[in-house]
Amino acid sequence: MGSTDVNQTSFSKVLLTAEVLETRSIRVWAGTKNYEDSSQEEIASIVEDTLKIAEMAAEKNIAICFEFHDGTLTNNNYSALKFSNLVVHPNVFFSWQPPHGYKTSYALQGLKELLPRLYTVHIYHWTVGSKDKNKVNGTVRELIYPDDYHRHPLSQGVSDLDLYLKCLLNEGKEIPILIEFVKGDCPEQFIEDALFLSHLVKNISIDLSHIR
C-alpha cells in the first residue's frame, strides 16, 4: 500500500470485484514489512491509504479487514494494537490468528486487545521448531519454512482452542471462524477438523449459558 493514484485505481478494481461477488469484506495486508522495520514515512503512507480505501469501501457497504501477520505492520500484539490505533475508522476491522511459536497467554492477550474491532478469526493448530510443542530459539538459527512448522489436527490443540473460543463467546458478537490450514492439506482432515470445531463451539456455548 502507498499513496499513489495507481494504487487507488488498483483498489477500485478490487472493490468492483468484491461488489460483483457480493462479498462483505476485503482482506488487506498492512504493507510488506514488520512494524519495527518500517519508517515513519512508510507507516504514515499506509495509514493514509487505509483511511482512503475504508471510505471507498464504506460506500459499497464492504468492510476493510487487516490480516494479523508477520511481515506487515500487524506482526505481533504490540504492533497490531499500535497500528489499529492509527487507523481508527468505523469501516476498518482486523482478523486474528494464533501467532506461531508464542505461549497461549500471549496469543490470548493479542486476541483480547483486538476484540472490539475483530471481524474474523483464523483457526489452526501448528507447532513451531518442535513436532511436540512450540519451541523457538532464535539464537540457534533462523526458523525454516516449512521444515520447522508442523501442522496437527485441531483436536490436539483443544486446550488452546477452548480459551480462544470462550474469549470470543464472552464478547457476545458473532465472529466468523475460518479453518485456514489442515494437516497434510488433506480434505478428510479438513472435514474432521470442521466437525470437531463445530462440536467444541456447541459445547462451550452450553457450558457458558448457566453462568451468564
Short mmCIF file of C-alpha atoms in Angstrom, two decimals:
data_model
loop_
_atom_site.label_atom_id
_atom_site.label_comp_id
_atom_site.label_asym_id
_atom_site.label_seq_id
_atom_site.Cartn_x
_atom_site.Cartn_y
_atom_site.Cartn_z
CA MET A 1 0.00 0.00 0.00
CA GLY A 2 1.21 3.50 -0.82
CA SER A 3 -0.34 6.87 -1.52
CA THR A 4 -0.40 6.85 -5.31
CA ASP A 5 -3.09 7.24 -7.93
CA VAL A 6 -2.04 3.86 -9.32
CA ASN A 7 -2.79 2.11 -6.02
CA GLN A 8 -6.16 3.82 -5.68
CA THR A 9 -7.01 2.78 -9.23
CA SER A 10 -5.95 -0.79 -8.41
CA PHE A 11 -8.13 -0.81 -5.31
CA SER A 12 -11.08 0.45 -7.34
CA LYS A 13 -10.79 -2.73 -9.41
CA VAL A 14 -10.61 -4.87 -6.27
CA LEU A 15 -13.63 -3.09 -4.85
CA LEU A 16 -15.60 -3.62 -8.05
CA THR A 17 -14.73 -7.32 -7.98
CA ALA A 18 -15.84 -7.59 -4.35
CA GLU A 19 -19.09 -5.84 -5.20
CA VAL A 20 -19.81 -8.19 -8.10
CA LEU A 21 -19.06 -11.20 -5.89
CA GLU A 22 -21.35 -9.72 -3.21
CA THR A 23 -18.73 -10.20 -0.51
CA ARG A 24 -18.97 -8.35 2.80
CA SER A 25 -15.27 -7.67 3.32
CA ILE A 26 -11.91 -7.24 1.62
CA ARG A 27 -8.83 -8.71 3.28
CA VAL A 28 -5.85 -6.33 3.29
CA TRP A 29 -2.23 -6.70 4.36
CA ALA A 30 -0.68 -3.74 6.18
CA GLY A 31 2.37 -3.33 3.99
CA THR A 32 5.17 -5.82 3.45
CA LYS A 33 7.45 -5.11 6.42
CA ASN A 34 7.25 -5.60 10.18
CA TYR A 35 6.27 -2.51 12.15
CA GLU A 36 9.70 -2.15 13.76
CA ASP A 37 11.38 -2.35 10.35
CA SER A 38 9.19 0.34 8.78
CA SER A 39 9.99 4.04 8.66
CA GLN A 40 7.57 6.65 9.97
CA GLU A 41 7.01 7.76 6.38
CA GLU A 42 6.10 4.23 5.29
CA ILE A 43 3.70 3.81 8.21
CA ALA A 44 2.09 7.18 7.55
CA SER A 45 1.61 6.28 3.88
CA ILE A 46 -0.14 3.01 4.78
CA VAL A 47 -2.34 4.78 7.32
CA GLU A 48 -3.30 7.39 4.72
CA ASP A 49 -4.15 4.73 2.15
CA THR A 50 -6.11 2.74 4.72
CA LEU A 51 -8.41 5.65 5.51
CA LYS A 52 -8.92 6.32 1.79
CA ILE A 53 -9.87 2.77 0.88
CA ALA A 54 -12.03 2.49 4.01
CA GLU A 55 -14.12 5.40 2.74
CA MET A 56 -14.30 3.94 -0.75
CA ALA A 57 -15.39 0.53 0.54
CA ALA A 58 -17.88 2.03 3.01
CA GLU A 59 -19.83 3.49 0.10
CA LYS A 60 -20.42 -0.10 -1.06
CA ASN A 61 -21.08 -1.45 2.47
CA ILE A 62 -17.92 -3.57 2.27
CA ALA A 63 -15.57 -3.77 5.26
CA ILE A 64 -11.78 -3.45 5.19
CA CYS A 65 -10.18 -6.22 7.24
CA PHE A 66 -6.46 -6.38 8.03
CA GLU A 67 -4.51 -9.60 8.47
CA PHE A 68 -2.69 -10.29 11.75
CA HIS A 69 0.54 -11.49 10.22
CA ASP A 70 4.34 -11.43 10.17
CA GLY A 71 5.90 -9.22 7.54
CA THR A 72 3.28 -6.48 8.00
CA LEU A 73 2.52 -3.67 10.45
CA THR A 74 0.46 -6.18 12.48
CA ASN A 75 3.33 -8.63 13.06
CA ASN A 76 2.78 -9.02 16.81
CA ASN A 77 0.44 -7.96 19.63
CA TYR A 78 2.13 -4.62 20.25
CA SER A 79 2.36 -3.71 16.57
CA ALA A 80 -1.22 -4.72 15.79
CA LEU A 81 -2.61 -2.65 18.65
CA LYS A 82 -0.43 0.33 17.74
CA PHE A 83 -1.46 0.18 14.09
CA SER A 84 -5.13 -0.26 14.98
CA ASN A 85 -4.97 2.98 16.97
CA LEU A 86 -3.62 4.78 13.91
CA VAL A 87 -6.43 3.64 11.61
CA VAL A 88 -9.50 4.43 13.68
CA HIS A 89 -12.38 4.26 11.22
CA PRO A 90 -15.81 2.61 11.51
CA ASN A 91 -15.10 0.56 8.38
CA VAL A 92 -11.65 -0.76 9.36
CA PHE A 93 -11.51 -4.12 11.12
CA PHE A 94 -8.98 -6.84 11.92
CA SER A 95 -8.56 -10.57 11.63
CA TRP A 96 -6.70 -12.58 14.24
CA GLN A 97 -4.89 -15.89 14.23
CA PRO A 98 -2.77 -17.69 16.84
CA PRO A 99 0.80 -16.39 16.38
CA HIS A 100 3.32 -19.15 15.74
CA GLY A 101 5.76 -20.07 18.47
CA TYR A 102 4.27 -18.00 21.29
CA LYS A 103 2.75 -19.07 24.58
CA THR A 104 -1.03 -19.34 24.77
CA SER A 105 -1.20 -16.48 27.28
CA TYR A 106 0.49 -14.16 24.79
CA ALA A 107 -1.82 -15.23 21.97
CA LEU A 108 -4.87 -14.73 24.17
CA GLN A 109 -3.71 -11.25 25.13
CA GLY A 110 -3.49 -10.25 21.46
CA LEU A 111 -6.94 -11.66 20.77
CA LYS A 112 -8.47 -9.69 23.65
CA GLU A 113 -6.82 -6.46 22.51
CA LEU A 114 -8.31 -6.72 19.01
CA LEU A 115 -11.76 -7.94 20.10
CA PRO A 116 -13.56 -4.58 19.78
CA ARG A 117 -12.62 -4.42 16.08
CA LEU A 118 -12.40 -8.12 15.28
CA TYR A 119 -14.00 -9.29 12.03
CA THR A 120 -12.79 -12.87 11.56
CA VAL A 121 -10.64 -15.44 13.34
CA HIS A 122 -8.38 -17.93 11.57
CA ILE A 123 -8.04 -21.22 13.41
CA TYR A 124 -5.44 -23.97 13.04
CA HIS A 125 -3.09 -25.95 15.27
CA TRP A 126 0.59 -25.61 14.46
CA THR A 127 3.74 -26.07 16.47
CA VAL A 128 6.98 -24.34 15.61
CA GLY A 129 10.52 -25.65 15.96
CA SER A 130 9.45 -28.92 17.54
CA LYS A 131 6.88 -31.51 16.48
CA ASP A 132 5.60 -31.84 20.03
CA LYS A 133 5.43 -28.26 21.29
CA ASN A 134 6.25 -24.69 20.36
CA LYS A 135 9.96 -24.30 20.83
CA VAL A 136 11.61 -21.29 19.24
CA ASN A 137 15.24 -20.43 19.87
CA GLY A 138 16.36 -17.70 17.51
CA THR A 139 19.91 -17.80 18.84
CA VAL A 140 20.46 -21.25 17.34
CA ARG A 141 19.36 -20.49 13.78
CA GLU A 142 16.57 -18.86 11.83
CA LEU A 143 13.41 -20.92 11.50
CA ILE A 144 12.96 -22.53 8.10
CA TYR A 145 9.58 -22.69 6.38
CA PRO A 146 8.06 -25.24 6.04
CA ASP A 147 10.56 -27.57 7.77
CA ASP A 148 10.12 -26.08 11.27
CA TYR A 149 6.35 -25.56 11.05
CA HIS A 150 4.26 -28.60 11.87
CA ARG A 151 0.51 -28.89 11.34
CA HIS A 152 -1.66 -31.00 13.64
CA PRO A 153 -5.35 -31.96 13.88
CA LEU A 154 -7.41 -29.28 15.65
CA SER A 155 -8.38 -31.79 18.32
CA GLN A 156 -4.77 -31.88 19.54
CA GLY A 157 -4.95 -28.15 20.31
CA VAL A 158 -8.21 -28.32 22.24
CA SER A 159 -6.88 -26.64 25.39
CA ASP A 160 -5.84 -23.52 23.46
CA LEU A 161 -8.93 -23.51 21.24
CA ASP A 162 -11.15 -23.73 24.30
CA LEU A 163 -9.66 -20.50 25.67
CA TYR A 164 -9.88 -18.66 22.35
CA LEU A 165 -13.50 -19.66 21.77
CA LYS A 166 -14.59 -18.73 25.28
CA CYS A 167 -12.97 -15.34 24.78
CA LEU A 168 -14.98 -14.83 21.58
CA LEU A 169 -18.25 -16.01 23.11
CA ASN A 170 -17.86 -13.72 26.09
CA GLU A 171 -17.67 -10.78 23.68
CA GLY A 172 -21.25 -11.53 22.67
CA LYS A 173 -20.66 -10.97 18.96
CA GLU A 174 -20.99 -13.34 16.03
CA ILE A 175 -17.47 -13.57 14.63
CA PRO A 176 -16.80 -15.97 11.74
CA ILE A 177 -14.18 -18.64 12.44
CA LEU A 178 -12.19 -19.81 9.42
CA ILE A 179 -10.15 -23.01 9.30
CA GLU A 180 -7.06 -21.80 7.49
CA PHE A 181 -4.71 -24.80 7.44
CA VAL A 182 -5.11 -28.55 7.88
CA LYS A 183 -2.56 -31.30 8.37
CA GLY A 184 -1.22 -32.53 5.04
CA ASP A 185 -3.69 -30.32 3.12
CA CYS A 186 -5.95 -33.36 3.37
CA PRO A 187 -9.70 -32.95 2.59
CA GLU A 188 -10.57 -35.71 5.07
CA GLN A 189 -8.61 -33.92 7.79
CA PHE A 190 -10.47 -30.71 6.98
CA ILE A 191 -13.82 -32.47 7.50
CA GLU A 192 -12.58 -33.95 10.77
CA ASP A 193 -11.37 -30.52 11.96
CA ALA A 194 -14.62 -28.83 10.95
CA LEU A 195 -16.72 -31.39 12.82
CA PHE A 196 -14.50 -31.09 15.88
CA LEU A 197 -14.67 -27.29 15.83
CA SER A 198 -18.46 -27.32 15.45
CA HIS A 199 -18.77 -29.74 18.36
CA LEU A 200 -16.45 -27.64 20.51
CA VAL A 201 -18.35 -24.40 19.83
CA LYS A 202 -21.68 -26.01 20.72
CA ASN A 203 -20.33 -27.48 23.94
CA ILE A 204 -18.72 -24.22 25.03
CA SER A 205 -21.98 -22.36 24.40
CA ILE A 206 -23.78 -24.81 26.69
CA ASP A 207 -21.08 -24.61 29.35
CA LEU A 208 -21.23 -20.81 29.48
CA SER A 209 -25.02 -20.43 29.44
CA HIS A 210 -25.51 -21.39 33.08
CA ILE A 211 -23.13 -18.69 34.37
CA ARG A 212 -24.47 -15.77 32.37
#
